[in-house]
Amino acid sequence: MTTPGIHREAWTTLPDGRTVERWTLGAGGAVTAEVLTLGARLQALYVPDRQGRRADVVLAGANAADLLGGAAYFGATVGRYANRIAHGRLPLDGALHRLPDQPGGHTLHGGPDGFATRLWEAAEAHGQAGSGVRLTLRSPAGDQGFPGALTARVSYLLDAHGALTVEYTAVTDAPTVVNLTNHAYFNLAGEGEGTVLDHVLQVEADHYLPVDAGLIPLGPPASVEGTPFDLTEPRTLGRTLAGPDPQLALAGGGFDHNWVLRHPAGGALRRVATLWHPASGRRLQCLTTEPGLQIYTGNLFDGSLRGPSGRRYPAFAGVALETQHFPDSPNRPEYPCTVLRPGQEYRSSTVYRVAAGDFGPFS
């Protein structure tokens, strides 16, 4: 049994016979979210436009084969370590742990069989942030090369105002590293409705991390001033990405970089980014306790994937706003620490507030 506003059902069956569940939150409300137990992923987020017309605003795989293949990260909880760890090297307490290398020679999003590919256990959840679903995954010691047995939990909670809160916790029985995030791609025009190049984005960050050809940070943060990475004022993505820039070229003609967010000390929840679609009036505000925001503008999408709408996803079909710690932090002691030890609890929160209306003017 589930409470009103929460609906649980079988979505599909995996090749090994296990059932993937779909949880619908806020059923019948203006804003509804769909969460799958495969990858603990946000599969859909329906939001009205300024005229009250609802549309799903996240990209998704159409079936289980997609979610185990080219769309594995779409909307998923990625870990045990989101983003990249250079050359699969994880130094910790004097020992060097080897992680699996992936294309590019680095470990990405926890390895080739990371949390995005796993079937999570699900149960109804309630809290101050709303009602929804809590998903649990137990990752054994040595999973994808990471030390320590880890129990991770992620809750999706939707409140009466349409704010979707994503809460993460984790505990371990031995020292390890943890960096979890949600990898939803947003298109506020609607899933499969062209590109996000007409979207306006603002980020509360004065610095970002330049990268090398493998998208590994070069070192200390650099000022965004005078670069396409200056999103301190609202900027249209198409115009921002149009000019020549060596860092954009390294990422395939767009963003795949970490912004160093303002005021991370103390872990307070604060607004860090605003995404706006002028034509529909839909606006998404992202709040987080995390120190970094990895923005990926879908530069390498090539139309080979189709979403639930049946439409293909071209380059720039969506933008990911991944709240997290910095890439390659285990090899960068100057970056915020990602080590979790027995007796400690990893905690992280991100909120997506959606609304629609006339929010301009924006440049």
Coordinates of C-alpha atoms in Angstrom, one line a residue:
M1 CA 0.0 0.0 0.0
T2 CA 1.1 3.5 -0.7
T3 CA -0.3 6.8 0.5
P4 CA -2.3 9.2 -1.8
G5 CA 0.0 11.0 -4.2
I6 CA 2.5 8.1 -4.4
H7 CA 1.9 5.3 -6.9
R8 CA 4.1 2.2 -7.2
E9 CA 4.0 -0.2 -10.2
A10 CA 6.1 -2.6 -12.2
W11 CA 7.8 -0.8 -15.2
T12 CA 9.7 -3.5 -17.0
T13 CA 11.7 -6.7 -16.5
L14 CA 15.5 -7.0 -16.8
P15 CA 17.1 -9.8 -18.8
D16 CA 17.7 -11.7 -15.6
G17 CA 14.0 -11.6 -14.7
R18 CA 14.2 -8.9 -12.0
T19 CA 11.5 -6.3 -11.9
V20 CA 12.2 -2.6 -12.3
E21 CA 9.6 -0.5 -10.4
R22 CA 8.4 2.9 -11.3
W23 CA 7.3 5.2 -8.5
T24 CA 5.1 8.2 -9.4
L25 CA 5.2 11.1 -6.9
G26 CA 2.5 13.8 -6.7
A27 CA 0.1 11.8 -8.8
G28 CA -2.6 14.2 -10.1
G29 CA -0.7 17.3 -9.0
A30 CA 0.6 20.1 -11.3
V31 CA 4.2 18.8 -10.8
T32 CA 4.8 15.0 -10.9
A33 CA 8.0 13.0 -10.8
E34 CA 8.7 9.4 -11.9
V35 CA 11.5 7.5 -10.3
L36 CA 12.8 4.1 -11.4
T37 CA 14.5 1.6 -9.1
L38 CA 17.1 0.8 -11.9
G39 CA 19.8 3.3 -11.1
A40 CA 17.6 5.1 -8.6
R41 CA 16.9 7.5 -11.4
L42 CA 14.6 10.4 -12.1
Q43 CA 12.8 9.1 -15.2
A44 CA 10.4 12.0 -15.7
L45 CA 9.5 15.3 -14.2
Y46 CA 6.2 16.9 -15.5
V47 CA 6.0 20.6 -15.2
P48 CA 3.3 23.1 -16.5
D49 CA 4.3 26.0 -18.7
R50 CA 3.0 29.6 -18.3
Q51 CA -0.3 28.5 -19.9
G52 CA -0.7 25.5 -17.6
R53 CA 0.3 22.9 -20.2
R54 CA 2.4 20.1 -18.7
A55 CA 5.4 18.5 -20.3
D56 CA 8.1 16.1 -19.1
V57 CA 11.3 18.2 -18.8
V58 CA 14.0 15.5 -18.4
L59 CA 15.6 13.2 -21.0
A60 CA 15.2 9.5 -20.5
G61 CA 15.9 6.1 -21.9
A62 CA 12.9 4.6 -23.6
N63 CA 13.4 1.0 -22.2
A64 CA 15.7 -1.1 -20.0
A65 CA 18.1 -1.8 -22.9
D66 CA 18.7 1.9 -23.3
L67 CA 19.2 2.4 -19.5
L68 CA 21.8 -0.4 -19.4
G69 CA 23.5 1.0 -22.5
G70 CA 23.8 4.5 -24.0
A71 CA 21.3 6.1 -21.7
A72 CA 22.8 4.5 -18.5
Y73 CA 23.4 7.9 -16.8
F74 CA 20.2 9.6 -17.8
G75 CA 18.6 10.7 -14.6
A76 CA 20.6 8.2 -12.6
T77 CA 22.2 8.3 -9.2
V78 CA 25.8 7.9 -10.1
G79 CA 28.6 6.7 -7.8
R80 CA 30.3 5.4 -5.8
Y81 CA 32.3 8.4 -7.1
A82 CA 30.6 10.8 -9.6
N83 CA 32.7 12.4 -12.3
R84 CA 36.3 11.4 -13.0
I85 CA 39.2 9.9 -11.1
A86 CA 42.4 10.3 -13.1
H87 CA 44.0 7.1 -14.4
G88 CA 42.0 4.9 -12.0
R89 CA 44.3 5.9 -9.1
L90 CA 42.7 6.1 -5.7
P91 CA 45.3 6.8 -2.9
L92 CA 43.9 6.5 0.6
D93 CA 45.7 6.2 3.9
G94 CA 49.0 5.2 2.3
A95 CA 47.5 2.5 0.0
L96 CA 46.9 2.8 -3.7
H97 CA 43.6 1.3 -4.9
R98 CA 43.3 0.6 -8.6
L99 CA 39.9 1.4 -10.2
P100 CA 38.8 0.3 -13.7
D101 CA 39.8 2.5 -16.5
Q102 CA 37.2 3.6 -19.0
P103 CA 37.4 5.4 -22.4
G104 CA 39.8 8.2 -22.0
G105 CA 41.9 6.3 -19.5
H106 CA 40.2 7.5 -16.4
T107 CA 37.5 6.2 -14.1
L108 CA 34.1 7.8 -14.7
H109 CA 31.0 7.8 -12.5
G110 CA 32.2 4.9 -10.3
G111 CA 33.3 2.5 -13.0
P112 CA 31.7 0.7 -15.9
D113 CA 29.3 -1.1 -13.5
G114 CA 28.6 1.8 -11.2
F115 CA 25.5 2.6 -9.2
A116 CA 23.6 3.8 -12.3
T117 CA 23.3 0.1 -13.6
R118 CA 22.2 -1.4 -10.3
L119 CA 18.7 -2.3 -9.1
W120 CA 18.0 -0.4 -5.8
E121 CA 15.6 -1.5 -3.1
A122 CA 12.7 1.0 -2.7
A123 CA 10.3 2.0 0.1
E124 CA 7.9 4.8 0.7
A125 CA 9.5 7.8 2.5
H126 CA 8.2 11.0 4.2
G127 CA 10.0 14.0 5.6
Q128 CA 10.0 17.7 6.1
A129 CA 10.8 18.1 2.4
G130 CA 7.7 16.1 1.3
S131 CA 6.7 12.6 0.5
G132 CA 8.2 10.1 -2.0
V133 CA 10.5 7.1 -2.2
R134 CA 13.7 6.1 -0.5
L135 CA 16.1 3.8 -2.4
T136 CA 18.9 1.7 -0.9
L137 CA 21.9 0.1 -2.4
R138 CA 24.6 -2.1 -0.6
S139 CA 27.9 -2.0 -2.4
P140 CA 30.4 -4.6 -1.1
A141 CA 34.0 -4.0 -0.4
G142 CA 36.1 -4.0 -3.6
D143 CA 33.1 -3.0 -5.7
Q144 CA 34.6 -1.5 -8.9
G145 CA 37.9 -1.4 -6.9
F146 CA 36.6 0.9 -4.1
P147 CA 37.6 -0.1 -0.5
G148 CA 35.0 -0.6 2.2
A149 CA 31.4 -1.9 2.1
L150 CA 29.1 1.0 1.6
T151 CA 25.4 1.4 2.2
A152 CA 24.0 4.2 0.1
R153 CA 20.5 5.7 0.3
V154 CA 18.8 8.3 -1.9
S155 CA 15.4 9.8 -1.3
Y156 CA 13.2 11.7 -3.8
L157 CA 10.7 13.8 -1.9
L158 CA 8.1 16.1 -3.6
D159 CA 6.3 18.8 -1.7
A160 CA 3.0 20.5 -2.3
H161 CA 4.7 23.4 -4.1
G162 CA 6.4 21.2 -6.7
A163 CA 9.9 21.3 -5.2
L164 CA 11.7 18.0 -5.7
T165 CA 14.3 17.3 -3.0
V166 CA 17.0 14.6 -3.5
E167 CA 18.7 13.5 -0.2
Y168 CA 21.7 11.3 -0.1
T169 CA 23.3 9.4 2.8
A170 CA 25.9 6.7 3.0
V171 CA 27.9 4.8 5.7
T172 CA 30.9 2.5 5.4
D173 CA 32.7 -0.2 7.3
A174 CA 36.2 0.9 6.1
P175 CA 37.7 4.2 4.8
T176 CA 36.5 5.0 1.3
V177 CA 35.6 7.9 -0.9
V178 CA 32.0 8.9 -1.8
N179 CA 30.7 11.5 -4.2
L180 CA 27.1 11.0 -5.3
T181 CA 25.0 13.0 -7.7
N182 CA 21.9 12.9 -9.9
H183 CA 22.6 12.9 -13.7
A184 CA 19.3 14.3 -15.0
Y185 CA 19.4 16.1 -18.3
F186 CA 16.9 19.0 -18.4
N187 CA 15.1 20.5 -21.4
L188 CA 12.5 22.9 -20.2
A189 CA 10.9 23.0 -23.6
G190 CA 10.0 19.3 -23.1
E191 CA 11.7 15.9 -23.5
G192 CA 12.8 15.5 -27.1
E193 CA 11.8 19.1 -28.0
G194 CA 15.0 20.2 -29.8
T195 CA 17.9 21.6 -28.0
V196 CA 18.7 23.8 -24.9
L197 CA 20.6 26.4 -26.9
D198 CA 17.7 28.8 -26.4
H199 CA 17.7 28.3 -22.6
V200 CA 19.1 30.9 -20.2
L201 CA 21.5 29.8 -17.4
Q202 CA 22.9 31.6 -14.3
V203 CA 25.3 30.0 -11.9
E204 CA 26.5 31.4 -8.5
A205 CA 30.2 30.8 -9.1
D206 CA 33.1 33.1 -9.7
H207 CA 35.6 30.2 -10.5
Y208 CA 35.7 27.0 -12.4
L209 CA 38.1 24.2 -13.0
P210 CA 39.9 24.2 -16.4
V211 CA 40.6 20.7 -17.7
D212 CA 43.0 18.8 -19.9
A213 CA 42.2 16.8 -23.0
G214 CA 41.0 13.9 -20.7
L215 CA 38.6 16.4 -18.9
I216 CA 40.7 16.0 -15.7
P217 CA 41.2 19.3 -13.8
L218 CA 44.5 21.0 -14.5
G219 CA 44.8 22.3 -10.9
P220 CA 43.6 25.3 -9.0
P221 CA 40.3 27.1 -9.9
A222 CA 40.4 29.8 -12.5
S223 CA 38.3 33.0 -12.6
V224 CA 35.3 32.9 -14.9
E225 CA 35.8 36.5 -15.8
G226 CA 36.1 37.2 -19.5
T227 CA 35.4 33.5 -20.4
P228 CA 32.3 31.6 -21.6
F229 CA 32.2 30.2 -18.1
D230 CA 31.1 33.5 -16.6
L231 CA 27.5 32.7 -15.8
T232 CA 27.3 35.1 -12.9
E233 CA 24.7 36.9 -14.9
P234 CA 22.0 35.1 -16.9
R235 CA 23.3 34.1 -20.4
T236 CA 21.7 32.3 -23.3
L237 CA 23.5 29.0 -23.8
G238 CA 23.6 29.2 -27.6
R239 CA 25.3 32.5 -27.6
T240 CA 27.6 31.5 -24.8
L241 CA 28.8 28.4 -26.5
A242 CA 29.1 29.9 -30.0
G243 CA 32.5 31.6 -29.7
P244 CA 35.9 29.8 -30.0
D245 CA 37.4 28.8 -26.7
P246 CA 40.0 26.1 -26.1
Q247 CA 38.2 24.8 -23.0
L248 CA 34.9 24.4 -24.9
A249 CA 36.8 22.6 -27.7
L250 CA 38.3 20.1 -25.3
A251 CA 34.8 19.1 -24.1
G252 CA 33.4 18.7 -27.7
G253 CA 32.1 22.2 -28.2
G254 CA 30.3 22.9 -25.0
F255 CA 30.4 22.6 -21.2
D256 CA 31.7 19.6 -19.3
H257 CA 33.3 21.4 -16.4
N258 CA 33.0 21.9 -12.7
W259 CA 32.0 25.3 -11.3
V260 CA 33.3 26.2 -7.8
L261 CA 30.2 27.4 -6.1
R262 CA 30.1 30.4 -3.7
H263 CA 29.9 30.0 0.0
P264 CA 30.2 26.2 0.3
A265 CA 31.5 26.3 4.0
G266 CA 29.2 24.7 6.5
G267 CA 27.2 22.7 3.9
A268 CA 24.2 25.1 4.0
L269 CA 21.5 24.5 1.4
R270 CA 21.5 27.5 -1.0
R271 CA 20.5 28.4 -4.6
V272 CA 23.4 27.8 -7.0
A273 CA 21.9 27.8 -10.5
T274 CA 18.8 29.0 -12.4
L275 CA 17.7 27.6 -15.8
W276 CA 15.0 29.4 -17.7
H277 CA 13.2 28.7 -21.0
P278 CA 11.8 32.0 -22.3
A279 CA 9.3 30.4 -24.8
S280 CA 7.5 28.3 -22.2
G281 CA 8.2 30.4 -19.1
R282 CA 9.4 27.3 -17.3
R283 CA 12.1 28.0 -14.7
L284 CA 14.2 25.5 -12.7
Q285 CA 16.2 26.6 -9.6
C286 CA 18.8 24.3 -8.3
L287 CA 19.8 24.4 -4.6
T288 CA 22.4 22.3 -3.0
T289 CA 24.7 21.7 0.0
E290 CA 27.5 20.6 -2.4
P291 CA 30.7 22.7 -3.2
G292 CA 30.6 22.1 -6.9
L293 CA 28.4 22.0 -9.9
Q294 CA 29.3 20.0 -13.0
I295 CA 27.5 21.3 -16.0
Y296 CA 27.3 19.1 -19.2
T297 CA 25.5 20.5 -22.2
G298 CA 25.1 17.2 -24.1
N299 CA 27.8 18.2 -26.6
L300 CA 28.4 14.6 -27.7
F301 CA 24.9 13.5 -28.2
D302 CA 24.6 12.3 -31.9
G303 CA 21.0 11.4 -32.4
S304 CA 21.5 7.7 -31.9
L305 CA 19.3 7.6 -28.8
R306 CA 15.5 8.1 -28.8
G307 CA 13.6 9.1 -25.7
P308 CA 10.1 8.0 -24.5
S309 CA 8.7 10.5 -27.0
G310 CA 10.3 8.5 -29.9
R311 CA 12.3 11.6 -30.9
R312 CA 16.0 11.5 -31.3
Y313 CA 18.4 13.4 -29.0
P314 CA 20.7 15.6 -31.0
A315 CA 23.7 17.5 -29.6
F316 CA 22.6 19.9 -26.9
A317 CA 19.3 18.0 -26.4
G318 CA 19.6 18.6 -22.6
V319 CA 21.8 20.1 -19.9
A320 CA 22.9 18.3 -16.8
L321 CA 23.3 20.2 -13.5
E322 CA 25.3 17.7 -11.4
T323 CA 25.7 18.9 -7.8
Q324 CA 28.8 17.2 -6.3
H325 CA 32.3 17.4 -5.0
F326 CA 35.1 18.2 -7.4
P327 CA 36.4 15.7 -10.0
D328 CA 39.6 13.8 -9.1
S329 CA 39.5 15.0 -5.5
P330 CA 41.1 11.8 -4.2
N331 CA 44.3 12.9 -6.0
R332 CA 44.0 16.6 -5.1
P333 CA 44.4 17.2 -1.4
E334 CA 43.7 20.9 -1.9
Y335 CA 40.1 20.1 -3.1
P336 CA 37.2 19.5 -0.6
C337 CA 37.7 16.1 0.9
T338 CA 35.6 13.1 -0.2
V339 CA 36.8 10.6 2.3
L340 CA 34.2 8.7 4.4
R341 CA 35.3 6.8 7.4
P342 CA 33.5 4.3 9.7
G343 CA 31.3 6.1 12.2
Q344 CA 30.8 9.0 9.9
E345 CA 27.7 9.6 7.7
Y346 CA 27.9 11.1 4.2
R347 CA 25.0 13.5 3.7
S348 CA 24.1 15.6 0.7
S349 CA 21.0 17.4 -0.4
T350 CA 19.9 19.0 -3.7
V351 CA 16.5 20.7 -4.4
Y352 CA 15.0 21.4 -7.8
R353 CA 12.3 24.1 -7.6
V354 CA 10.2 24.4 -10.8
A355 CA 7.8 27.2 -11.7
A356 CA 6.4 28.8 -14.8
G357 CA 5.6 32.5 -15.6
D358 CA 7.1 35.7 -16.9
F359 CA 10.5 35.9 -15.1
G360 CA 12.4 38.2 -17.5
P361 CA 14.0 40.3 -18.6
F362 CA 17.1 38.2 -19.0
S363 CA 20.0 39.0 -21.3

